[in-house]
Coordinates of C-alpha atoms and ligand atoms in Angstrom, one line a residue:
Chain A
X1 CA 69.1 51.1 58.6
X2 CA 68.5 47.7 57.6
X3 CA 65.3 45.9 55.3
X4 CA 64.3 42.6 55.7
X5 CA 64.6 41.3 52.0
X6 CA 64.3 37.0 52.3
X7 CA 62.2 35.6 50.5
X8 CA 60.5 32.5 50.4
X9 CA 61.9 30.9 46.9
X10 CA 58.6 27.8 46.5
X11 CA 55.7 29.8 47.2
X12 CA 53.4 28.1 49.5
X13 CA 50.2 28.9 48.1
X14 CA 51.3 27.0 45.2
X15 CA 51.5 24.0 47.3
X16 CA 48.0 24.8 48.7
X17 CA 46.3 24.9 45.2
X18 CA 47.8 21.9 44.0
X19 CA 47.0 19.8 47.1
X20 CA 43.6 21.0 48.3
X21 CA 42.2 20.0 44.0
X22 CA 44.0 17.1 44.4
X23 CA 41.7 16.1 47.6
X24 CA 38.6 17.2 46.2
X25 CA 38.6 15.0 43.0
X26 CA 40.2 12.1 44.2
X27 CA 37.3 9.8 45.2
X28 CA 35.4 10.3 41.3
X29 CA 37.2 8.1 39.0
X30 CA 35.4 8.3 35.9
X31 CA 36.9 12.0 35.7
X32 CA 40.2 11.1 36.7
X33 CA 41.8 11.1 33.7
X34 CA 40.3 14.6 32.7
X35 CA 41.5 15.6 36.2
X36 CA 45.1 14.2 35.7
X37 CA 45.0 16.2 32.8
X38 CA 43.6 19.6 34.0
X39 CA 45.8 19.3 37.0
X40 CA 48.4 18.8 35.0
X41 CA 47.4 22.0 32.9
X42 CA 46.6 23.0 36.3
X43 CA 50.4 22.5 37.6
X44 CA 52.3 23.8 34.7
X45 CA 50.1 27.2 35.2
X46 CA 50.7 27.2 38.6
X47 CA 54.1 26.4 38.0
X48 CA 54.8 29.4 35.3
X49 CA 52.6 31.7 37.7
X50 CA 55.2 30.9 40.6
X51 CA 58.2 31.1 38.2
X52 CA 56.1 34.6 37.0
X53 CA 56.3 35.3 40.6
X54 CA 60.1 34.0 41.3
X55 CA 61.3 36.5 38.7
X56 CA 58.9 39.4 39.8
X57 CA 60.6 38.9 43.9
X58 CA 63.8 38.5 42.0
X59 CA 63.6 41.4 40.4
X60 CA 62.0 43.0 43.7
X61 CA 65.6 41.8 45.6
X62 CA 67.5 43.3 42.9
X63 CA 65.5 46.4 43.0
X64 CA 66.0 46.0 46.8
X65 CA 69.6 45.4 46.2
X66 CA 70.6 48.0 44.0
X67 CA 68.5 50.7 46.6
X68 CA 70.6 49.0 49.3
X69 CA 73.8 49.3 47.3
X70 CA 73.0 52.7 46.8
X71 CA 72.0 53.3 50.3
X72 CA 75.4 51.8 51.4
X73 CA 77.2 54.0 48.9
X74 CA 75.4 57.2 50.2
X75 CA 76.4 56.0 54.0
X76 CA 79.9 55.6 52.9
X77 CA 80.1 58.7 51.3
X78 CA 78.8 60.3 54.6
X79 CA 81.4 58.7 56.8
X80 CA 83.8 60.0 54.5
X81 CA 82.7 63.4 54.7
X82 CA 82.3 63.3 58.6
X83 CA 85.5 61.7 59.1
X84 CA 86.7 64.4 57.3
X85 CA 85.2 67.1 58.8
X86 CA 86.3 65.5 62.5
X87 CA 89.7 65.4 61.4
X88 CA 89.1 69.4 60.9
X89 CA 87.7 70.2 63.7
X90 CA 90.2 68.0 65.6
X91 CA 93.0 70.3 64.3
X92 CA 90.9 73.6 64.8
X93 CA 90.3 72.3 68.9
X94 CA 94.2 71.5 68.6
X95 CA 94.7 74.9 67.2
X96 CA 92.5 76.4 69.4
X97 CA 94.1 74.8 72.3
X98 CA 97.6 75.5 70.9
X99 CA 96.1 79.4 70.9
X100 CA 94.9 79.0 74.3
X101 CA 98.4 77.4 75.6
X102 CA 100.4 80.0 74.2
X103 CA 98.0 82.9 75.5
X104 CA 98.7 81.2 79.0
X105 CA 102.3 80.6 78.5
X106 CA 102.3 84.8 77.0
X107 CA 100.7 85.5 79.9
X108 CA 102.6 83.8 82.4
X109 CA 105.9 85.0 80.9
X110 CA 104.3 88.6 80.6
X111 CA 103.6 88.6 84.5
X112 CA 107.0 86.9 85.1
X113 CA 108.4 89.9 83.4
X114 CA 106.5 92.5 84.8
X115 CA 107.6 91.1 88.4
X116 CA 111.3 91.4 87.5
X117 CA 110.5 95.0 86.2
X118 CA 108.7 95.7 89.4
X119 CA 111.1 94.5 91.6
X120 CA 114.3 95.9 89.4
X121 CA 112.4 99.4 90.2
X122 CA 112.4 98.9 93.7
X123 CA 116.5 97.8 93.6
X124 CA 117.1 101.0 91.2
X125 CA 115.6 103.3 93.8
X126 CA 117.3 101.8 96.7
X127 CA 120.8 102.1 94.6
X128 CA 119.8 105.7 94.1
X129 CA 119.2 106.6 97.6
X130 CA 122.5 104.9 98.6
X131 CA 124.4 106.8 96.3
X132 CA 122.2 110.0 97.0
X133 CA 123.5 109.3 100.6
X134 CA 127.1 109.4 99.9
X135 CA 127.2 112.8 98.2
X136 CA 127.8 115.7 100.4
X137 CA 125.3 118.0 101.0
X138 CA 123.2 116.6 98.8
X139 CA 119.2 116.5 99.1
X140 CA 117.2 113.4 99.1
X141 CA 116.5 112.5 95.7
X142 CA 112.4 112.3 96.7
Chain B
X1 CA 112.9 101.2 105.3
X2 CA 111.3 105.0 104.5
X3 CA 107.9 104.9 104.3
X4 CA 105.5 107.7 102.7
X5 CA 101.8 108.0 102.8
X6 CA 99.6 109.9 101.0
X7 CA 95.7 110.8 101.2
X8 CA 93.5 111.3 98.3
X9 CA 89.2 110.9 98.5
X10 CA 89.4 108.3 101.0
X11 CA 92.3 106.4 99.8
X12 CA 95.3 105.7 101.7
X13 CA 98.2 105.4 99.2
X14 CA 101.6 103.5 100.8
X15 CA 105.0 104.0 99.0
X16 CA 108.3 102.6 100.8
X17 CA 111.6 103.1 99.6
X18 CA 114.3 100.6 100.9
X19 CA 117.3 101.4 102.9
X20 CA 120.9 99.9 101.4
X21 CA 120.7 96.8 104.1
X22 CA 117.3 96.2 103.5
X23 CA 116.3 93.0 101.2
X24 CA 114.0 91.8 98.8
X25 CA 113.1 88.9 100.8
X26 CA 112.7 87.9 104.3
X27 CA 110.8 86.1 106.5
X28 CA 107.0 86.1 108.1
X29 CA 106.8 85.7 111.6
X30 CA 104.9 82.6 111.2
X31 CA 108.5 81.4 109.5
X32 CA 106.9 81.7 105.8
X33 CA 109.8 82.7 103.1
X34 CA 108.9 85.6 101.4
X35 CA 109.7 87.6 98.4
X36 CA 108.8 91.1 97.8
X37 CA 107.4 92.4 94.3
X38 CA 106.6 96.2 94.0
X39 CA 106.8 99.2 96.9
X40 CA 103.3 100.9 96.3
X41 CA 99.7 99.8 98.0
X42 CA 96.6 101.4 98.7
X43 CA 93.7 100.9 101.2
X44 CA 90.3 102.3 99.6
X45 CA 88.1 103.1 102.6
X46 CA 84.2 103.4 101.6
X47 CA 83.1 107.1 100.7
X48 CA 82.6 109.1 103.5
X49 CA 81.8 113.2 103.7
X50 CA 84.6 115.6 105.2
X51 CA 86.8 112.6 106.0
X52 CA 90.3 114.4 106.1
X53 CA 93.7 113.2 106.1
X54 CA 94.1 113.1 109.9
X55 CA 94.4 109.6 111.0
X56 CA 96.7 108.8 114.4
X57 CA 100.5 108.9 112.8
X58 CA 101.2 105.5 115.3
X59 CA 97.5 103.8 113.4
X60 CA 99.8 105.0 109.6
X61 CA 102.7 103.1 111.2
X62 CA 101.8 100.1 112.4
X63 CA 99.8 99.9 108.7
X64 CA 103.0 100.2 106.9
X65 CA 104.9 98.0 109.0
X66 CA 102.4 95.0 108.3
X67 CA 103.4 95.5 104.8
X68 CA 107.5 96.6 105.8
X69 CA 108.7 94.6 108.3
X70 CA 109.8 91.2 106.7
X71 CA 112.5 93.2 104.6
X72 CA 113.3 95.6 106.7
X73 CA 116.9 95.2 108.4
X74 CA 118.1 98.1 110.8
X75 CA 115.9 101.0 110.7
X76 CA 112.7 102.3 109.8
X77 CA 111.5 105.7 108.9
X78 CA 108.1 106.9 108.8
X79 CA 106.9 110.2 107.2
X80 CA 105.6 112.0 110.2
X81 CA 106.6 111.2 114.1
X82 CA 105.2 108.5 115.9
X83 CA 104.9 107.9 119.5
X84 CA 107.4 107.1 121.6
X85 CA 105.2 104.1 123.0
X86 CA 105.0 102.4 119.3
X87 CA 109.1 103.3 118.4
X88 CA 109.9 101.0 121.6
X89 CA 107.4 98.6 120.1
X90 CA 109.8 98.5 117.0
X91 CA 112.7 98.2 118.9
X92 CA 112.2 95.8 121.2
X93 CA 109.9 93.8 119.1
X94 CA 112.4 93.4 115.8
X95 CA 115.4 95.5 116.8
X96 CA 114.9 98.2 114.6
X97 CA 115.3 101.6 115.0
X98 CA 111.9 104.0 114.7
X99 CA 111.2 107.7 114.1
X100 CA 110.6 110.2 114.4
X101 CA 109.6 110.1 117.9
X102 CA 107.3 112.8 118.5
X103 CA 103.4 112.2 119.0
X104 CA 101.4 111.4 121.7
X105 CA 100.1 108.0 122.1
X106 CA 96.4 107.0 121.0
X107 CA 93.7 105.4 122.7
X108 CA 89.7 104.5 121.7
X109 CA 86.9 102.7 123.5
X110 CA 85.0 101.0 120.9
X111 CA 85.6 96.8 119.8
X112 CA 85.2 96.2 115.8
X113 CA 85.7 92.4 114.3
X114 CA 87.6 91.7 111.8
X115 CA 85.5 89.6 109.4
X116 CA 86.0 87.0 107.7
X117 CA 83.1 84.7 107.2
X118 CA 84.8 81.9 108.7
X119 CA 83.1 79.9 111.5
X120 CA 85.7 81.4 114.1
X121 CA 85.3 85.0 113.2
X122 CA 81.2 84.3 113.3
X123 CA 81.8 83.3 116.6
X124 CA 83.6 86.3 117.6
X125 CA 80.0 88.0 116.1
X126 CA 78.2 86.0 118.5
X127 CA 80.1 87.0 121.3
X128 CA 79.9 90.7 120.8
X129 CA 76.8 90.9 118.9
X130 CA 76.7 94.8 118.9
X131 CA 80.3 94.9 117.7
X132 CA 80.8 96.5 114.4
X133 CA 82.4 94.3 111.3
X134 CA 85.3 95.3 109.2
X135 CA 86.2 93.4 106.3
X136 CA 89.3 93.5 104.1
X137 CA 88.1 92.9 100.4
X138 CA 91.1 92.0 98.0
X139 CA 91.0 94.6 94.8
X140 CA 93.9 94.3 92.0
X141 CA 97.1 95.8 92.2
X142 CA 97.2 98.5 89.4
X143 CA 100.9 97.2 88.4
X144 CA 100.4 93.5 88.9
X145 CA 98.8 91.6 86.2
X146 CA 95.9 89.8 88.0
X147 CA 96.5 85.9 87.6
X148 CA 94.4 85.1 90.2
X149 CA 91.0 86.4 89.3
X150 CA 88.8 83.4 90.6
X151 CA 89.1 84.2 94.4
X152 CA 85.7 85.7 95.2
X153 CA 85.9 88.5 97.2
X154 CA 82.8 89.7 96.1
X155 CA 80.9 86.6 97.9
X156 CA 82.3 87.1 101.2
X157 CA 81.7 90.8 100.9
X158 CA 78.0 90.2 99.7
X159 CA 77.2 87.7 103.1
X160 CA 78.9 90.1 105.2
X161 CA 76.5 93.0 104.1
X162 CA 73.6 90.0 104.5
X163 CA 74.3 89.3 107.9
X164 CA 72.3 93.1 109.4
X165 CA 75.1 93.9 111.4
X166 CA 77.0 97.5 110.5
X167 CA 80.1 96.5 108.1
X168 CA 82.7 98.6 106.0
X169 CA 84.4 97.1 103.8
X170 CA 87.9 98.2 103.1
X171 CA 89.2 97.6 99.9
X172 CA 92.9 97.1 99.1
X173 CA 95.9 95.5 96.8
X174 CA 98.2 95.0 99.6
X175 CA 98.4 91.4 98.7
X176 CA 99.9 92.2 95.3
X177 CA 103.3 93.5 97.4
X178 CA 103.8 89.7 97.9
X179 CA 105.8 87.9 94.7
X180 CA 106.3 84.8 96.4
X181 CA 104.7 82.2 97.5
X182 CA 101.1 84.1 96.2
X183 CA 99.5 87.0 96.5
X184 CA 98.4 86.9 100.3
X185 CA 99.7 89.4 103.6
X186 CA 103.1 90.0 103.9
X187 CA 102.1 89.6 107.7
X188 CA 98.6 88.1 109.2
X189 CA 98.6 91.5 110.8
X190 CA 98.3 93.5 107.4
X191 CA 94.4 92.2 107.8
X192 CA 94.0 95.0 110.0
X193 CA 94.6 97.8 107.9
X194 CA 91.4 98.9 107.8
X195 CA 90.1 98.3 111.2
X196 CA 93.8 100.8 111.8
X197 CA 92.9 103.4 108.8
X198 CA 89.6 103.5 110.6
X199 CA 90.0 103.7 113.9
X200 CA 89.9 107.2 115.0
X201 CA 87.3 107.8 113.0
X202 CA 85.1 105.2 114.6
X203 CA 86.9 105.4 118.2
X204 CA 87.9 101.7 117.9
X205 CA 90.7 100.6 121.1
X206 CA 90.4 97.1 120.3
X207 CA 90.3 94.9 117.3
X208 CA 88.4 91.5 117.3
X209 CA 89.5 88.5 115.2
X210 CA 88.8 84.6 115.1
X211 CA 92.0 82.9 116.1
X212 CA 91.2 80.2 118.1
X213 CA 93.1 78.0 120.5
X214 CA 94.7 76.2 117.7
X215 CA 96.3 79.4 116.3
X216 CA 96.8 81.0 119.6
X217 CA 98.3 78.2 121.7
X218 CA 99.4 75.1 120.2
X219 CA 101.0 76.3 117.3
X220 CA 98.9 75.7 114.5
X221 CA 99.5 79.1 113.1
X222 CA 103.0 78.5 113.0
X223 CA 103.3 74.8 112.0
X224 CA 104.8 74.2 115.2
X225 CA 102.6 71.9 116.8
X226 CA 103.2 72.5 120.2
X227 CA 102.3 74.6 123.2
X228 CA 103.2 78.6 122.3
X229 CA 102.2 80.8 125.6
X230 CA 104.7 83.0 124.2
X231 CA 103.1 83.3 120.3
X232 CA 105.1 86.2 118.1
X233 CA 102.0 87.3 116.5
X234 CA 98.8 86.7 118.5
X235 CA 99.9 86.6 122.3
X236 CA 99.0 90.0 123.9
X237 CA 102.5 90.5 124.9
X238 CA 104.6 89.2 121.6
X239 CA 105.9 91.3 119.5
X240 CA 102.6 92.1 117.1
X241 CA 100.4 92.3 120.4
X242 CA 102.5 94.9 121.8
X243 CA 102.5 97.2 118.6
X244 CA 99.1 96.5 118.3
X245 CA 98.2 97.8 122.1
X246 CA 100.9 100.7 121.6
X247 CA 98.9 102.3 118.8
X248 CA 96.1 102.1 120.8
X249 CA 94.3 99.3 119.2
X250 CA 95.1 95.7 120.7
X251 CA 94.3 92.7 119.2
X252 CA 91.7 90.7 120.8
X253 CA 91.3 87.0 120.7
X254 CA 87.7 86.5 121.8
X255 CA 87.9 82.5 120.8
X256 CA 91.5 82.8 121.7
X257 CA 90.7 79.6 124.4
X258 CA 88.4 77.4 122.6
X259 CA 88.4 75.0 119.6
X260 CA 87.5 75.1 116.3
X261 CA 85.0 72.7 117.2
X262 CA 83.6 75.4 119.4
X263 CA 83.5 77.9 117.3
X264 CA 81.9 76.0 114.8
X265 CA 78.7 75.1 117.4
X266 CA 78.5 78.4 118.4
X267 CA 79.2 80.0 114.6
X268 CA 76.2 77.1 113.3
X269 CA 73.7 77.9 116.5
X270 CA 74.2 81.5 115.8
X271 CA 71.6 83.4 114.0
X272 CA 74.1 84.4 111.6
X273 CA 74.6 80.5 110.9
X274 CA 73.7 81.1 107.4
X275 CA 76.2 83.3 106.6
X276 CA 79.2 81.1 107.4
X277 CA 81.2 80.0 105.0
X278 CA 84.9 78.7 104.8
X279 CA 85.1 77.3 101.3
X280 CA 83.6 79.7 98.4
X281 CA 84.5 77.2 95.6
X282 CA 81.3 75.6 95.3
X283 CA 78.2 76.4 93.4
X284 CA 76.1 79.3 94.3
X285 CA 79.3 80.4 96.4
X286 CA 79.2 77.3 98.7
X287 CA 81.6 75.0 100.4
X288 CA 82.4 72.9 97.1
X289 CA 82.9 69.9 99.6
X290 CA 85.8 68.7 98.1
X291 CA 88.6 70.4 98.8
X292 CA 91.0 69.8 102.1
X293 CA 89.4 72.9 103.8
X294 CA 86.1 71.2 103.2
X295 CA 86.6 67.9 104.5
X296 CA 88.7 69.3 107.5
X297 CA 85.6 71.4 108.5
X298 CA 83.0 68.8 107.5
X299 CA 84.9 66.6 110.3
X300 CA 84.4 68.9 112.7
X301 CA 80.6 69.5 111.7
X302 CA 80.1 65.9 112.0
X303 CA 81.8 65.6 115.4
X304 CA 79.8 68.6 116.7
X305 CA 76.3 67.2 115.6
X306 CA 77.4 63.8 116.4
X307 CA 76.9 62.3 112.5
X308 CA 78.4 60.7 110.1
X309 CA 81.1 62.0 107.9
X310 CA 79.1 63.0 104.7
X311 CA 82.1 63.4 102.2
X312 CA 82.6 61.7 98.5
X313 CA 86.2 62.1 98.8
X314 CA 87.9 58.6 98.8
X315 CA 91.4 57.7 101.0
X316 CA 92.9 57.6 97.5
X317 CA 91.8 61.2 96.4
X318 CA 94.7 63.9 96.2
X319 CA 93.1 65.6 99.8
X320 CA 92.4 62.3 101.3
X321 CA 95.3 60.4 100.8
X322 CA 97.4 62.5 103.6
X323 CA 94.9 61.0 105.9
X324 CA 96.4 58.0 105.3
X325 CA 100.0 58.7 106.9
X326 CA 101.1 58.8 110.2
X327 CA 100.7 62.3 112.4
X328 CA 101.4 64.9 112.9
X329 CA 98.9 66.7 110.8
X330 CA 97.8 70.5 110.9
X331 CA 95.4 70.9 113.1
X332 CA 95.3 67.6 114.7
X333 CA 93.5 68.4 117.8
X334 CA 90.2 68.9 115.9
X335 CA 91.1 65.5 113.9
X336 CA 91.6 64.0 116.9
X337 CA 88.5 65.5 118.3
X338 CA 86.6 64.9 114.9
X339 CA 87.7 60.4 115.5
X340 CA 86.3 60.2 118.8
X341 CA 83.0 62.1 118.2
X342 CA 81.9 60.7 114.6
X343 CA 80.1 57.7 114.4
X344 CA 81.9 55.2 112.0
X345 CA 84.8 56.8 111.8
X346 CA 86.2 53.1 111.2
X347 CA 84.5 53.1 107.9
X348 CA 85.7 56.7 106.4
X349 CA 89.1 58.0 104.9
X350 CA 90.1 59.1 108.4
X351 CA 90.6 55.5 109.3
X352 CA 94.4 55.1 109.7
X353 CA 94.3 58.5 111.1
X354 CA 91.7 57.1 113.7
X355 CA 94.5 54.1 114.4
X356 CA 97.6 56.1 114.5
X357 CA 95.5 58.5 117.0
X358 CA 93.6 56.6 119.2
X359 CA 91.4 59.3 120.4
X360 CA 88.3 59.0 122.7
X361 CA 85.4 61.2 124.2
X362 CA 87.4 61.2 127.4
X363 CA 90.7 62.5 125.7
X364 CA 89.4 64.8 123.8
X365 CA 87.0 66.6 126.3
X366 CA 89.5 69.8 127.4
X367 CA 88.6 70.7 123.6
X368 CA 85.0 71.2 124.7
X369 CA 86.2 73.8 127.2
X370 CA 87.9 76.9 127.1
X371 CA 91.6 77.3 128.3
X372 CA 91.1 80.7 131.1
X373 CA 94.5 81.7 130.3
X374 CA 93.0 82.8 126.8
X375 CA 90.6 85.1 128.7
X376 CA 93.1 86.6 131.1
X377 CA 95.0 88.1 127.6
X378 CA 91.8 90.2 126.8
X379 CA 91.9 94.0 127.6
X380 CA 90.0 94.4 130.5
X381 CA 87.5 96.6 129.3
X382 CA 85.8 93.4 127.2
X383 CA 87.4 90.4 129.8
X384 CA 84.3 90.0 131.5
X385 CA 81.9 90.0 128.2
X386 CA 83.8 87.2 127.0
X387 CA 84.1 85.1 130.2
X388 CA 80.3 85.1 130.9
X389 CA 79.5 84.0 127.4
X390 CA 82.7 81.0 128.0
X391 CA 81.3 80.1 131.6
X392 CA 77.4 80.0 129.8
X393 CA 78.0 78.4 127.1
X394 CA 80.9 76.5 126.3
X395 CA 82.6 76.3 130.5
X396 CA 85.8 76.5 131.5
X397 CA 88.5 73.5 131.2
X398 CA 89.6 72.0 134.1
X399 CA 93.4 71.6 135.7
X400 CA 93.9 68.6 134.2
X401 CA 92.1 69.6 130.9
X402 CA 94.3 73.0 130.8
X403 CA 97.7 70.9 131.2
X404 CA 96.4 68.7 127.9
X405 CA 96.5 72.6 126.4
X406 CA 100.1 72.9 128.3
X407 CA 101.7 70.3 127.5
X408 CA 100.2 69.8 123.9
X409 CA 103.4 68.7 121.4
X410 CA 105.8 68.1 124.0
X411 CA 104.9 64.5 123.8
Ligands
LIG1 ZN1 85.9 73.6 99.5

């Protein structure tokens, strides 16, 4: 997952303050002065809040950072551990499938075997009878 | 060859024990290479009270030779005499010698179908629709490890009993004798065992089964591709139909004269139409529609109903792409039949076929009709049920459309 962490570095309701006093006083002269000076007190407060407020969404990206960091880390750590576990199951399907190959390939053979068995019967009976045939007087063997 | 039967609670058990010329392999009579595995079989027939051992020596024999006769070289010896009718069968069919001679010969009145739930054997039903069904149902050899457990008897068994009519089903590991190429009949014949088991019991003299013109007279069966009046295995005076008919129970070829494409019409306007099936690899036991089987018979659906081809398989699939070279091809009248009846043929996988072919309505028309000959060969005692049904619905072929059957592959 991702977080949006950006943030705006001048703050613009600083600049809003500082402009909107600047229009309301700027048509009295005779207070100009204590206006200069009170928007200057004005501006260096502002100024230290925003810097107040820099360093707090600083720290808020840091925090942000450090969760991320830690998020990534986690992440990683679960690739890892899925990768690993793929490359088990990988080699217990290969297993498996070397299990089932062999079954097939036992099985095949088994039958191949049996056939010959079968058919050697058949052959040893025939040889049996012909031999049965040649003695004299001799019953059929079945 | 010796050959021994024996009878326990309605199982036939076959034993044969070969002879010093005899071989472990030897041929079909439709040419097929075969090799033999084991020398034991049985035939399970369904439970019946009192039924004895007493079954027509000559029905026993022909039964074992179905299974015998491809490695079989001189002589063959059954276990109790046979007639002297069905010894000269032997002989004259494969040049062996038979015995013992020594029973009378056999006869029955009744006509049973051999089932398969094909369109051609549901057209047979049609035909006789009072005729009884027997179906062979493939069971596992005791011996043989059974490699091949996804064929599904059990389907075809299941839609036979669905159908209403009266069926026994006769179970049997015959196929299992068979080492090479597959499991399957030693002979086509051997389908009949239980229609032969079976038949003095239910007084059959004739046994029904779905070859149709293809298999009967143009070599399809056989791979031949041309004109066979005188077919080893299904012309009523070959070798096979004069066994058959000596033991009393001749093979009858019902849709012997007309194409698949016929059979197919009348099979689908049949009211068993929803019992036909000739591919079980789909879901719920259906055609799967993408096999060769399935796009051969899905041609000649479309050509019957006069649609388009309604297939997903591409000219470069492994079944299509055979399609794309030039003929001959199995079955090519029904292709040929199949590019001049579907619409857009131009546009499908049959394409090049269509090109190579050139077929039209007008040359394909003597495979609407049925070929008399084909009737002729039917024991007289069902000849004229079979030509009134081919004269109402399906009418006889012409001269000129009976020389297209007569002169098919000499071209
Ligand atoms: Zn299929």
């Amino acid at each position: 997952m991702m977080r949006f962490v950006a943030r705006v570095l001048v703050p613009a309701r600083l600049r809003r303050a500082f402009r909107s006093r600047l229009d309301a006083r700027y048509i009295t002269k005779a207070d100009h002065r204590q206006d200069v000076r009170s928007l200057r007190e004005e501006y260096r407060r502002l100024h230290q809040e925003a810097k107040d407020d820099r360093k707090l969404d600083a720290e808020h990206a840091l925090r942000e950072i450090e969760l991320l960091r830690h998020e990534v880390a986690a992440l990683r750590d679960e690739v890892v551990r899925l990768r690993d576990a793929t490359k088990e199951s990988l080699q217990k399907v290969k297993s498996v499938s070397d299990g089932a190959a062999q079954a097939r390939r036992l099985a095949t053979e088994g039958a191949g075997a049996i056939d010959h068995v079968l058919q050697s019967e058949v052959r040893i009976w025939q040889a049996i009878d012909t031999l049965a045939s040649r003695m004299p007087d001799a019953e059929p063997v079945r | 060859m010796r050959v021994k039967w024996t009878f326990d609670e309605d199982v036939w058990r076959l034993t044969f024990l070969l002879d010093p010329e005899d071989e472990l392999t030897g041929t079909c009579t439709d040419g097929q290479r075969l090799e033999l595995r084991t020398n034991t079989c049985q035939v399970r027939l369904p439970p019946s009270e009192g039924r004895g051992p007493d079954v027509h020596p000559d029905l026993l024999a022909v039964v074992a030779w179905t299974v015998t006769a491809p490695w079989t070289r001189r002589r063959v010896t059954f276990d109790r005499p046979i007639s002297p009718a069905l010894a000269a069968a032997l002989h004259d069919g494969w040049g062996v010698e038979a015995g013992p001679v020594g029973a009378d010969q056999r006869s029955g009145t009744q006509l049973a179908i051999s089932y398969s739930g094909g369109a051609d054997s549901m057209a047979v039903a049609a035909i006789f629709p009072d005729a009884p069904f027997i179906h062979f149902r493939r069971i596992s050899h005791p011996r043989v490890p059974n490699r091949w457990a996804d064929y599904r008897s059990d389907v075809t068994a299941r839609l036979a009993r669905e159908t209403g009519r009266d069926v026994t089903i006769v179970e049997s590991d015959l196929e299992f004798l068979l080492k090479f190429p597959w499991p399957g009949f030693t002979e086509h014949h051997a389908v009949a065992a239980g229609a032969l088991l079976l038949a003095d019991e239910m007084d059959l003299g004739g046994i029904a089964m779905g070859y149709e013109i293809g298999s009967r007279w143009l070599g399809g069966d056989r791979y031949v591709h041309r004109f066979t009046p005188d077919n080893p295995m299904w012309s009523a005076s070959g070798q096979w139909g004069t066994l058959f008919e000596a033991a009393g129970l001749p093979i009858v070829l019902p849709v012997g004269g007309i194409s698949e494409a016929m059979t197919m019409r009348i099979a689908l306007g049949s009211e068993l139409r929803d019992q036909v099936r000739w591919c079980l690899l789909g879901p719920h036991s259906g055609a799967c529609g993408v096999c060769g089987k399935c796009l051969y018979k899905e041609l000649i659906q479309a050509a019957v109903e006069r649609r388009p081809l309604n297939t997903t398989i591409t000219a470069t699939d492994k079944v299509g792409r055979k399609w794309q070279n030039p003929p001959p091809y199995g079955g090519q009248e029904m292709i040929e039949y199949g590019i001049a009846h579907v619409p857009g043929i131009e546009n499908t996988l049959f394409a090049k076929a269509a090109e190579y072919l050139q077929a039209s309505k007008e040359s394909t028309r003597w495979l609407e009709h049925c070929y008399a000959p084909a009737i002729e060969e039917i024991p007289e005692q069902w000849r004229k049920q079979v030509d009134a049904f081919m004269v109402d619905n399906v009418g006889l072929m012409t001269e000129d459309e009976a020389r297209r059957v007569e002169t098919w592959g000499a071209g």
